[in-house]
PDB file of C-alpha atoms and ligand atoms in Angstrom:
ATOM      1  CA  MET A   1      19.671  15.078   3.458  1.00 44.00           C
ATOM      2  CA  ASP A   2      16.998  12.522   2.713  1.00 58.00           C
ATOM      3  CA  ASN A   3      13.493  13.783   3.150  1.00 70.00           C
ATOM      4  CA  HIS A   4      11.174  11.130   4.541  1.00 84.00           C
ATOM      5  CA  ASP A   5       8.248  13.440   5.169  1.00 92.00           C
ATOM      6  CA  VAL A   6       5.065  12.154   3.571  1.00 97.00           C
ATOM      7  CA  THR A   7       3.004  14.649   1.588  1.00 97.00           C
ATOM      8  CA  VAL A   8      -0.624  13.961   0.755  1.00 98.00           C
ATOM      9  CA  HIS A   9      -2.085  16.231  -1.910  1.00 98.00           C
ATOM     10  CA  CYS A  10      -5.766  16.289  -2.825  1.00 98.00           C
ATOM     11  CA  TRP A  11      -6.171  17.034  -6.550  1.00 98.00           C
ATOM     12  CA  GLY A  12      -9.900  16.366  -6.406  1.00 98.00           C
ATOM     13  CA  THR A  13     -12.234  16.080  -3.413  1.00 98.00           C
ATOM     14  CA  ARG A  14     -15.697  16.270  -4.987  1.00 98.00           C
ATOM     15  CA  GLY A  15     -18.095  13.341  -5.393  1.00 98.00           C
ATOM     16  CA  SER A  16     -20.223  12.387  -8.382  1.00 97.00           C
ATOM     17  CA  ILE A  17     -19.582  15.257 -10.821  1.00 98.00           C
ATOM     18  CA  PRO A  18     -17.190  18.224 -11.089  1.00 98.00           C
ATOM     19  CA  SER A  19     -18.710  21.275  -9.418  1.00 98.00           C
ATOM     20  CA  PRO A  20     -16.671  24.364 -10.320  1.00 98.00           C
ATOM     21  CA  GLY A  21     -17.771  27.867  -9.440  1.00 98.00           C
ATOM     22  CA  PRO A  22     -17.320  30.641  -6.902  1.00 98.00           C
ATOM     23  CA  LYS A  23     -19.068  28.663  -4.137  1.00 98.00           C
ATOM     24  CA  THR A  24     -16.700  25.677  -4.253  1.00 98.00           C
ATOM     25  CA  VAL A  25     -13.335  27.423  -4.634  1.00 98.00           C
ATOM     26  CA  ARG A  26     -11.815  26.458  -1.273  1.00 98.00           C
ATOM     27  CA  TYR A  27     -12.819  22.800  -0.985  1.00 98.00           C
ATOM     28  CA  GLY A  28     -12.582  22.376  -4.745  1.00 98.00           C
ATOM     29  CA  GLY A  29     -14.761  21.326  -7.660  1.00 98.00           C
ATOM     30  CA  ASN A  30     -12.738  18.496  -9.198  1.00 98.00           C
ATOM     31  CA  THR A  31     -13.643  14.866  -8.664  1.00 98.00           C
ATOM     32  CA  THR A  32     -11.502  12.423  -6.725  1.00 98.00           C
ATOM     33  CA  CYS A  33      -7.744  12.190  -7.149  1.00 98.00           C
ATOM     34  CA  LEU A  34      -5.111  11.843  -4.423  1.00 98.00           C
ATOM     35  CA  GLU A  35      -1.317  11.912  -4.541  1.00 98.00           C
ATOM     36  CA  VAL A  36       0.887  10.485  -1.797  1.00 98.00           C
ATOM     37  CA  SER A  37       4.583  11.297  -2.160  1.00 96.00           C
ATOM     38  CA  VAL A  38       7.745  10.641  -0.172  1.00 94.00           C
ATOM     39  CA  GLY A  39      10.986  11.900  -1.673  1.00 89.00           C
ATOM     40  CA  GLU A  40      10.952  10.767  -5.309  1.00 87.00           C
ATOM     41  CA  GLN A  41       8.260   8.106  -4.831  1.00 92.00           C
ATOM     42  CA  ARG A  42       4.781   9.093  -5.942  1.00 94.00           C
ATOM     43  CA  LEU A  43       1.574   7.076  -5.671  1.00 97.00           C
ATOM     44  CA  ILE A  44      -1.659   8.265  -7.286  1.00 98.00           C
ATOM     45  CA  PHE A  45      -5.099   7.127  -6.203  1.00 98.00           C
ATOM     46  CA  ASP A  46      -8.118   7.486  -8.502  1.00 98.00           C
ATOM     47  CA  ALA A  47      -8.353   9.420 -11.741  1.00 98.00           C
ATOM     48  CA  GLY A  48     -11.252  11.841 -11.331  1.00 98.00           C
ATOM     49  CA  SER A  49     -11.091  15.230 -13.046  1.00 98.00           C
ATOM     50  CA  GLY A  50      -8.442  16.360 -10.526  1.00 98.00           C
ATOM     51  CA  ILE A  51      -5.830  14.185 -12.237  1.00 98.00           C
ATOM     52  CA  ARG A  52      -5.712  16.593 -15.209  1.00 98.00           C
ATOM     53  CA  LEU A  53      -3.810  19.300 -13.300  1.00 97.00           C
ATOM     54  CA  LEU A  54      -1.565  16.726 -11.640  1.00 97.00           C
ATOM     55  CA  GLY A  55      -0.689  15.424 -15.121  1.00 96.00           C
ATOM     56  CA  GLN A  56       0.271  18.867 -16.389  1.00 94.00           C
ATOM     57  CA  GLY A  57       2.841  19.289 -13.622  1.00 90.00           C
ATOM     58  CA  ILE A  58       4.250  15.788 -14.019  1.00 89.00           C
ATOM     59  CA  ALA A  59       4.507  15.974 -17.811  1.00 83.00           C
ATOM     60  CA  GLU A  60       7.046  18.806 -17.597  1.00 83.00           C
ATOM     61  CA  ARG A  61       9.285  16.819 -15.252  1.00 83.00           C
ATOM     62  CA  GLY A  62       9.310  13.506 -17.183  1.00 79.00           C
ATOM     63  CA  PRO A  63      10.172  10.863 -18.119  1.00 89.00           C
ATOM     64  CA  ASN A  64       7.878   9.393 -15.473  1.00 88.00           C
ATOM     65  CA  ALA A  65       7.012   5.959 -14.107  1.00 93.00           C
ATOM     66  CA  ILE A  66       3.593   6.463 -12.569  1.00 93.00           C
ATOM     67  CA  PRO A  67       1.417   3.991 -10.672  1.00 97.00           C
ATOM     68  CA  ILE A  68      -2.288   4.854 -10.507  1.00 98.00           C
ATOM     69  CA  PHE A  69      -4.340   2.833  -8.028  1.00 98.00           C
ATOM     70  CA  LEU A  70      -8.098   2.816  -8.474  1.00 98.00           C
ATOM     71  CA  THR A  71     -10.789   2.275  -5.889  1.00 98.00           C
ATOM     72  CA  HIS A  72     -13.449   1.549  -8.579  1.00 98.00           C
ATOM     73  CA  PHE A  73     -14.684   2.643 -12.002  1.00 97.00           C
ATOM     74  CA  HIS A  74     -17.590   4.990 -11.341  1.00 97.00           C
ATOM     75  CA  TRP A  75     -17.210   8.038 -13.608  1.00 96.00           C
ATOM     76  CA  ASP A  76     -16.113  10.419 -10.902  1.00 98.00           C
ATOM     77  CA  HIS A  77     -13.071   8.205 -10.271  1.00 98.00           C
ATOM     78  CA  ILE A  78     -11.895   7.708 -13.884  1.00 97.00           C
ATOM     79  CA  GLN A  79     -13.216  10.639 -15.937  1.00 96.00           C
ATOM     80  CA  GLY A  80      -9.965  12.632 -15.756  1.00 97.00           C
ATOM     81  CA  PHE A  81      -7.822   9.822 -17.115  1.00 96.00           C
ATOM     82  CA  PRO A  82      -8.171  10.653 -20.861  1.00 96.00           C
ATOM     83  CA  PHE A  83      -6.940  14.183 -19.990  1.00 97.00           C
ATOM     84  CA  PHE A  84      -3.854  12.989 -18.067  1.00 96.00           C
ATOM     85  CA  ALA A  85      -0.990  14.502 -20.108  1.00 96.00           C
ATOM     86  CA  PRO A  86       1.603  11.737 -19.497  1.00 96.00           C
ATOM     87  CA  LEU A  87      -0.662   9.364 -21.473  1.00 95.00           C
ATOM     88  CA  TYR A  88       0.429  11.060 -24.679  1.00 95.00           C
ATOM     89  CA  ASP A  89       4.173  11.085 -23.917  1.00 94.00           C
ATOM     90  CA  ALA A  90       6.065   8.086 -25.318  1.00 95.00           C
ATOM     91  CA  GLU A  91       8.755   8.490 -22.639  1.00 95.00           C
ATOM     92  CA  ASP A  92       6.341   7.846 -19.765  1.00 96.00           C
ATOM     93  CA  ARG A  93       5.341   4.522 -18.222  1.00 97.00           C
ATOM     94  CA  ILE A  94       1.959   4.278 -16.529  1.00 96.00           C
ATOM     95  CA  ARG A  95       0.717   1.368 -14.453  1.00 97.00           C
ATOM     96  CA  VAL A  96      -3.000   1.275 -13.736  1.00 97.00           C
ATOM     97  CA  ILE A  97      -3.919  -1.030 -10.896  1.00 97.00           C
ATOM     98  CA  GLY A  98      -7.457  -1.776  -9.756  1.00 97.00           C
ATOM     99  CA  PRO A  99     -10.036  -4.447  -9.001  1.00 97.00           C
ATOM    100  CA  LYS A 100     -11.764  -6.341 -11.834  1.00 96.00           C
ATOM    101  CA  GLN A 101     -15.488  -5.669 -12.230  1.00 95.00           C
ATOM    102  CA  ASN A 102     -17.654  -8.709 -12.984  1.00 94.00           C
ATOM    103  CA  GLY A 103     -14.635 -10.378 -14.585  1.00 93.00           C
ATOM    104  CA  ILE A 104     -13.914  -7.373 -16.841  1.00 95.00           C
ATOM    105  CA  ASP A 105     -10.259  -6.393 -16.680  1.00 94.00           C
ATOM    106  CA  VAL A 106      -8.870  -2.947 -15.966  1.00 94.00           C
ATOM    107  CA  GLN A 107      -7.663  -2.333 -19.529  1.00 94.00           C
ATOM    108  CA  ASN A 108     -11.129  -2.881 -20.996  1.00 92.00           C
ATOM    109  CA  LEU A 109     -12.766  -0.772 -18.305  1.00 90.00           C
ATOM    110  CA  PHE A 110     -10.389   2.089 -19.070  1.00 82.00           C
ATOM    111  CA  ALA A 111     -10.312   1.754 -22.854  1.00 82.00           C
ATOM    112  CA  GLY A 112     -14.117   1.555 -22.762  1.00 87.00           C
ATOM    113  CA  GLN A 113     -14.539   5.173 -21.686  1.00 91.00           C
ATOM    114  CA  MET A 114     -12.342   6.183 -24.659  1.00 92.00           C
ATOM    115  CA  GLY A 115     -14.600   4.423 -27.182  1.00 92.00           C
ATOM    116  CA  PRO A 116     -15.777   6.674 -30.062  1.00 92.00           C
ATOM    117  CA  ILE A 117     -19.288   7.084 -28.664  1.00 93.00           C
ATOM    118  CA  TYR A 118     -17.946   8.680 -25.494  1.00 92.00           C
ATOM    119  CA  PHE A 119     -14.626  10.258 -26.480  1.00 94.00           C
ATOM    120  CA  PRO A 120     -12.977  11.505 -29.698  1.00 94.00           C
ATOM    121  CA  VAL A 121      -9.402  10.276 -29.163  1.00 93.00           C
ATOM    122  CA  PRO A 122      -9.124   6.482 -29.375  1.00 91.00           C
ATOM    123  CA  PHE A 123      -7.186   4.530 -26.780  1.00 92.00           C
ATOM    124  CA  SER A 124      -4.782   3.442 -29.548  1.00 92.00           C
ATOM    125  CA  PHE A 125      -3.442   7.050 -29.616  1.00 94.00           C
ATOM    126  CA  VAL A 126      -2.047   6.628 -26.114  1.00 95.00           C
ATOM    127  CA  ALA A 127       1.739   6.922 -26.510  1.00 96.00           C
ATOM    128  CA  ALA A 128       2.941   6.067 -23.003  1.00 96.00           C
ATOM    129  CA  GLU A 129       3.953   2.539 -22.165  1.00 97.00           C
ATOM    130  CA  MET A 130       0.890   1.165 -20.371  1.00 96.00           C
ATOM    131  CA  GLU A 131       0.574  -1.700 -17.939  1.00 97.00           C
ATOM    132  CA  PHE A 132      -2.632  -2.902 -16.334  1.00 96.00           C
ATOM    133  CA  GLU A 133      -2.728  -4.954 -13.168  1.00 96.00           C
ATOM    134  CA  HIS A 134      -5.415  -6.323 -10.910  1.00 96.00           C
ATOM    135  CA  LEU A 135      -5.642  -6.437  -7.203  1.00 95.00           C
ATOM    136  CA  ASN A 136      -8.011  -7.854  -4.672  1.00 95.00           C
ATOM    137  CA  GLU A 137      -8.256  -7.713  -0.923  1.00 96.00           C
ATOM    138  CA  GLY A 138      -4.821  -8.259   0.577  1.00 97.00           C
ATOM    139  CA  GLU A 139      -1.410  -6.707   0.988  1.00 98.00           C
ATOM    140  CA  TYR A 140       0.873  -5.328  -1.728  1.00 97.00           C
ATOM    141  CA  GLY A 141       4.394  -3.904  -1.674  1.00 96.00           C
ATOM    142  CA  VAL A 142       5.024  -0.891  -3.914  1.00 95.00           C
ATOM    143  CA  GLY A 143       8.543   0.540  -3.666  1.00 93.00           C
ATOM    144  CA  ASP A 144       8.987   1.544  -0.026  1.00 92.00           C
ATOM    145  CA  ALA A 145       5.246   1.487   0.651  1.00 96.00           C
ATOM    146  CA  THR A 146       2.897  -1.273   1.763  1.00 98.00           C
ATOM    147  CA  LEU A 147      -0.700  -1.076   0.565  1.00 98.00           C
ATOM    148  CA  ARG A 148      -3.456  -2.960   2.305  1.00 98.00           C
ATOM    149  CA  VAL A 149      -6.703  -3.350   0.412  1.00 98.00           C
ATOM    150  CA  MET A 150     -10.195  -3.886   1.807  1.00 98.00           C
ATOM    151  CA  ARG A 151     -13.455  -4.237  -0.072  1.00 97.00           C
ATOM    152  CA  VAL A 152     -15.963  -1.654   1.169  1.00 97.00           C
ATOM    153  CA  ARG A 153     -19.719  -1.042   1.038  1.00 97.00           C
ATOM    154  CA  HIS A 154     -20.445   0.622  -2.294  1.00 97.00           C
ATOM    155  CA  PRO A 155     -22.220  -0.650  -5.432  1.00 94.00           C
ATOM    156  CA  SER A 156     -19.983  -2.895  -7.622  1.00 94.00           C
ATOM    157  CA  PHE A 157     -16.581  -4.141  -6.374  1.00 96.00           C
ATOM    158  CA  VAL A 158     -15.050  -1.178  -4.580  1.00 97.00           C
ATOM    159  CA  ILE A 159     -11.978  -1.008  -2.397  1.00 98.00           C
ATOM    160  CA  GLY A 160     -10.304   1.234   0.147  1.00 98.00           C
ATOM    161  CA  TYR A 161      -6.546   1.596   0.636  1.00 98.00           C
ATOM    162  CA  ARG A 162      -4.391   1.672   3.751  1.00 98.00           C
ATOM    163  CA  ILE A 163      -1.033   3.108   2.708  1.00 98.00           C
ATOM    164  CA  GLU A 164       1.916   2.525   5.052  1.00 98.00           C
ATOM    165  CA  VAL A 165       5.057   4.450   4.115  1.00 96.00           C
ATOM    166  CA  ALA A 166       7.971   6.095   5.977  1.00 95.00           C
ATOM    167  CA  GLY A 167       6.401   5.152   9.323  1.00 95.00           C
ATOM    168  CA  LYS A 168       3.114   6.867   8.442  1.00 97.00           C
ATOM    169  CA  VAL A 169      -0.349   5.455   7.768  1.00 98.00           C
ATOM    170  CA  ILE A 170      -2.834   7.060   5.379  1.00 98.00           C
ATOM    171  CA  CYS A 171      -6.252   5.493   4.753  1.00 98.00           C
ATOM    172  CA  PHE A 172      -8.087   6.461   1.580  1.00 99.00           C
ATOM    173  CA  ILE A 173     -11.726   5.351   1.430  1.00 98.00           C
ATOM    174  CA  PRO A 174     -13.544   7.812  -0.834  1.00 98.00           C
ATOM    175  CA  ASP A 175     -16.749   5.809  -1.427  1.00 98.00           C
ATOM    176  CA  ASN A 176     -18.129   3.709   1.403  1.00 98.00           C
ATOM    177  CA  GLU A 177     -21.492   3.403   3.139  1.00 98.00           C
ATOM    178  CA  LEU A 178     -20.684   2.836   6.787  1.00 98.00           C
ATOM    179  CA  GLU A 179     -24.234   2.052   7.842  1.00 94.00           C
ATOM    180  CA  GLY A 180     -26.567  -0.718   6.822  1.00 80.00           C
ATOM    181  CA  THR A 181     -26.397  -4.334   5.767  1.00 80.00           C
ATOM    182  CA  MET A 182     -27.361  -4.040   2.108  1.00 83.00           C
ATOM    183  CA  TYR A 183     -24.017  -5.338   0.815  1.00 87.00           C
ATOM    184  CA  GLY A 184     -24.738  -8.918   1.858  1.00 86.00           C
ATOM    185  CA  GLU A 185     -21.495 -10.714   1.101  1.00 87.00           C
ATOM    186  CA  LEU A 186     -19.460  -8.197   3.123  1.00 91.00           C
ATOM    187  CA  GLU A 187     -21.357  -9.089   6.286  1.00 88.00           C
ATOM    188  CA  PRO A 188     -21.034 -10.032   9.054  1.00 90.00           C
ATOM    189  CA  GLY A 189     -18.066  -8.394  10.739  1.00 94.00           C
ATOM    190  CA  PHE A 190     -17.693  -5.440   8.389  1.00 96.00           C
ATOM    191  CA  ASP A 191     -18.125  -2.848  11.150  1.00 96.00           C
ATOM    192  CA  ARG A 192     -15.305  -4.362  13.174  1.00 97.00           C
ATOM    193  CA  ARG A 193     -13.036  -4.947  10.176  1.00 97.00           C
ATOM    194  CA  ILE A 194     -13.297  -1.369   8.935  1.00 98.00           C
ATOM    195  CA  VAL A 195     -12.342  -0.015  12.384  1.00 98.00           C
ATOM    196  CA  ASP A 196      -9.284  -2.304  12.380  1.00 98.00           C
ATOM    197  CA  PHE A 197      -8.470  -1.255   8.820  1.00 98.00           C
ATOM    198  CA  VAL A 198      -8.230   2.453   9.726  1.00 98.00           C
ATOM    199  CA  GLY A 199      -6.734   1.733  13.156  1.00 98.00           C
ATOM    200  CA  ASP A 200      -4.134   4.279  14.362  1.00 97.00           C
ATOM    201  CA  ALA A 201      -3.942   5.997  10.969  1.00 98.00           C
ATOM    202  CA  ASP A 202      -2.164   9.350  10.877  1.00 98.00           C
ATOM    203  CA  LEU A 203      -4.631  10.502   8.232  1.00 98.00           C
ATOM    204  CA  LEU A 204      -8.023   9.100   7.216  1.00 98.00           C
ATOM    205  CA  ILE A 205      -9.664  10.447   4.057  1.00 98.00           C
ATOM    206  CA  HIS A 206     -13.216   9.153   4.110  1.00 98.00           C
ATOM    207  CA  ASP A 207     -16.513   9.540   2.298  1.00 98.00           C
ATOM    208  CA  ALA A 208     -18.785  12.065   4.055  1.00 98.00           C
ATOM    209  CA  MET A 209     -21.208  12.911   1.314  1.00 98.00           C
ATOM    210  CA  TYR A 210     -24.359  13.439   3.346  1.00 98.00           C
ATOM    211  CA  THR A 211     -25.496  15.044   6.546  1.00 98.00           C
ATOM    212  CA  GLY A 212     -27.353  12.980   9.097  1.00 98.00           C
ATOM    213  CA  GLU A 213     -30.587  14.760   8.074  1.00 98.00           C
ATOM    214  CA  GLU A 214     -30.099  13.908   4.377  1.00 98.00           C
ATOM    215  CA  TYR A 215     -29.129  10.286   4.836  1.00 97.00           C
ATOM    216  CA  PRO A 216     -32.577   8.670   5.393  1.00 96.00           C
ATOM    217  CA  ASP A 217     -33.494   9.576   1.772  1.00 96.00           C
ATOM    218  CA  ARG A 218     -30.211   8.185   0.419  1.00 96.00           C
ATOM    219  CA  VAL A 219     -29.850   4.831   2.162  1.00 95.00           C
ATOM    220  CA  GLY A 220     -28.253   2.336  -0.222  1.00 94.00           C
ATOM    221  CA  TRP A 221     -26.656   4.987  -2.466  1.00 95.00           C
ATOM    222  CA  GLY A 222     -23.235   3.871  -1.261  1.00 97.00           C
ATOM    223  CA  HIS A 223     -22.132   6.868   0.809  1.00 98.00           C
ATOM    224  CA  SER A 224     -21.656   7.866   4.431  1.00 98.00           C
ATOM    225  CA  THR A 225     -22.563  10.822   6.596  1.00 98.00           C
ATOM    226  CA  PHE A 226     -20.159  13.184   8.332  1.00 98.00           C
ATOM    227  CA  GLU A 227     -21.306  11.770  11.658  1.00 98.00           C
ATOM    228  CA  GLN A 228     -20.583   8.183  10.605  1.00 98.00           C
ATOM    229  CA  ALA A 229     -17.128   9.057   9.243  1.00 98.00           C
ATOM    230  CA  LEU A 230     -16.344  10.927  12.462  1.00 98.00           C
ATOM    231  CA  GLN A 231     -17.401   7.951  14.589  1.00 98.00           C
ATOM    232  CA  LEU A 232     -15.199   5.645  12.510  1.00 98.00           C
ATOM    233  CA  ALA A 233     -12.189   7.953  12.946  1.00 98.00           C
ATOM    234  CA  ILE A 234     -12.723   8.146  16.727  1.00 98.00           C
ATOM    235  CA  ALA A 235     -13.274   4.387  17.054  1.00 98.00           C
ATOM    236  CA  GLY A 236     -10.084   3.704  15.073  1.00 98.00           C
ATOM    237  CA  GLY A 237      -7.927   6.082  17.111  1.00 98.00           C
ATOM    238  CA  VAL A 238      -7.119   8.091  13.968  1.00 98.00           C
ATOM    239  CA  ARG A 239      -5.069  11.315  14.392  1.00 97.00           C
ATOM    240  CA  ARG A 240      -6.620  13.400  11.638  1.00 98.00           C
ATOM    241  CA  VAL A 241      -9.728  12.900   9.492  1.00 98.00           C
ATOM    242  CA  LEU A 242     -10.464  14.646   6.192  1.00 98.00           C
ATOM    243  CA  PHE A 243     -14.093  14.406   5.116  1.00 99.00           C
ATOM    244  CA  SER A 244     -14.188  13.888   1.374  1.00 98.00           C
ATOM    245  CA  HIS A 245     -16.331  13.056  -1.678  1.00 98.00           C
ATOM    246  CA  HIS A 246     -18.165  16.333  -1.054  1.00 98.00           C
ATOM    247  CA  ASP A 247     -21.677  16.415  -2.437  1.00 98.00           C
ATOM    248  CA  PRO A 248     -21.774  18.512  -5.648  1.00 98.00           C
ATOM    249  CA  THR A 249     -24.407  20.825  -4.137  1.00 98.00           C
ATOM    250  CA  ARG A 250     -22.341  21.524  -1.005  1.00 98.00           C
ATOM    251  CA  THR A 251     -20.837  25.037  -0.914  1.00 98.00           C
ATOM    252  CA  ASP A 252     -17.667  26.083   0.928  1.00 98.00           C
ATOM    253  CA  HIS A 253     -19.900  27.876   3.410  1.00 98.00           C
ATOM    254  CA  ASP A 254     -22.004  24.731   3.994  1.00 98.00           C
ATOM    255  CA  LEU A 255     -18.880  22.635   4.549  1.00 98.00           C
ATOM    256  CA  ASP A 256     -17.386  25.138   7.007  1.00 98.00           C
ATOM    257  CA  ALA A 257     -20.570  25.010   9.084  1.00 98.00           C
ATOM    258  CA  ILE A 258     -20.828  21.214   9.054  1.00 98.00           C
ATOM    259  CA  ILE A 259     -17.144  20.747   9.906  1.00 98.00           C
ATOM    260  CA  ALA A 260     -17.454  23.183  12.826  1.00 98.00           C
ATOM    261  CA  LYS A 261     -20.308  21.026  14.167  1.00 98.00           C
ATOM    262  CA  MET A 262     -18.236  17.867  13.734  1.00 98.00           C
ATOM    263  CA  ARG A 263     -15.339  19.440  15.664  1.00 98.00           C
ATOM    264  CA  GLU A 264     -17.724  20.164  18.535  1.00 98.00           C
ATOM    265  CA  GLU A 265     -19.032  16.604  18.395  1.00 98.00           C
ATOM    266  CA  SER A 266     -15.495  15.231  18.468  1.00 98.00           C
ATOM    267  CA  ALA A 267     -14.561  17.426  21.450  1.00 98.00           C
ATOM    268  CA  ARG A 268     -17.731  16.351  23.293  1.00 98.00           C
ATOM    269  CA  ALA A 269     -16.644  12.734  22.790  1.00 97.00           C
ATOM    270  CA  GLY A 270     -13.341  13.626  24.513  1.00 97.00           C
ATOM    271  CA  SER A 271     -11.319  12.954  21.363  1.00 97.00           C
ATOM    272  CA  ASP A 272      -8.223  14.897  20.280  1.00 96.00           C
ATOM    273  CA  LEU A 273      -8.825  13.947  16.648  1.00 97.00           C
ATOM    274  CA  VAL A 274      -8.060  16.752  14.161  1.00 98.00           C
ATOM    275  CA  VAL A 275     -11.182  17.259  12.018  1.00 98.00           C
ATOM    276  CA  ASP A 276     -11.086  18.908   8.584  1.00 98.00           C
ATOM    277  CA  GLY A 277     -12.697  18.803   5.168  1.00 98.00           C
ATOM    278  CA  ALA A 278     -10.431  17.661   2.338  1.00 98.00           C
ATOM    279  CA  GLN A 279      -9.402  20.701   0.297  1.00 98.00           C
ATOM    280  CA  GLU A 280      -8.307  20.561  -3.304  1.00 98.00           C
ATOM    281  CA  GLY A 281      -4.823  21.973  -3.878  1.00 98.00           C
ATOM    282  CA  VAL A 282      -3.677  21.621  -0.274  1.00 97.00           C
ATOM    283  CA  ASP A 283      -0.550  19.693   0.792  1.00 97.00           C
ATOM    284  CA  TYR A 284      -1.120  17.703   3.972  1.00 97.00           C
ATOM    285  CA  LYS A 285       2.347  17.101   5.429  1.00 96.00           C
ATOM    286  CA  LEU A 286       2.972  14.164   7.731  1.00 95.00           C
ATOM    287  CA  GLU A 287       6.350  14.919   9.245  1.00 80.00           C
ATOM    288  CA  SER A 288       8.658  12.040  10.069  1.00 66.00           C
ATOM    289  CA  ARG A 289       8.986  11.405  13.775  1.00 58.00           C
ATOM    290  CA  PRO A 290      12.357  12.267  15.269  1.00 52.00           C
TER     291      PRO A 290
HETATM  292 ZN1   ZN B   1     -17.480   8.461  -6.129  1.00 90.63          ZN
HETATM  293 ZN1   ZN B   2     -18.645   5.327  -6.586  1.00 90.63          ZN
END
């Protein structure tokens, strides 16, 4: 029997820099990487340090044809890529798809981090068949999935994804500052457009790097608070929100306490939204509707 259940797996949930250790075991220490799979189709989003473990599992099952969609090129979203095992397997095909940055194409942005000053193995040692593609705001078909792309508030050209597959909607917006008007060309209308973009999603994975108390000292750093992400999820009629891009200093204990507060806030607002923190290593199953 065909299985049309959608599985979302977080391979990395941390922002900025990997943060391993006993205090981050449950929510995870690896930087951003997400896998969305339905049956045999697999889509990967971002290549933070979490992509290393994903690659180990995939490499054994090859040959693979793997699309990796990027939100942007800050280190915490690409630093795992040189350690992605399928890169060094001549039987694998990897497509890397992301937005250009100041006219620089995706291949140069990726090969750049494997230059000899930063990394010992040159890009020319990559054995897999590589393809690089660009995308901008708009709508893209990928196998059975439709991806919608929106530019979001974060330094450089950064995008969020709305993934529609098997009757389910997953929104992945790991880096986005929901408040403020410091990203001039995205205004006006951003606040309304982002609510539409996440509208009726089954699962929203959104930047919640700071608490409301921390935010005044971090305005313009490109990230949101838990409170802001919660308000977005409620406004968009989302079913389940996963706070993500956890601050590297945030312990499991801290996150538990903050998430408990957010659940109370959601209940006070009369919402039946399911509120959680994104956890590395967890499968989030979105079962197909009967
Ligand atoms: Zn980031
Ligand atoms: Zn970033």
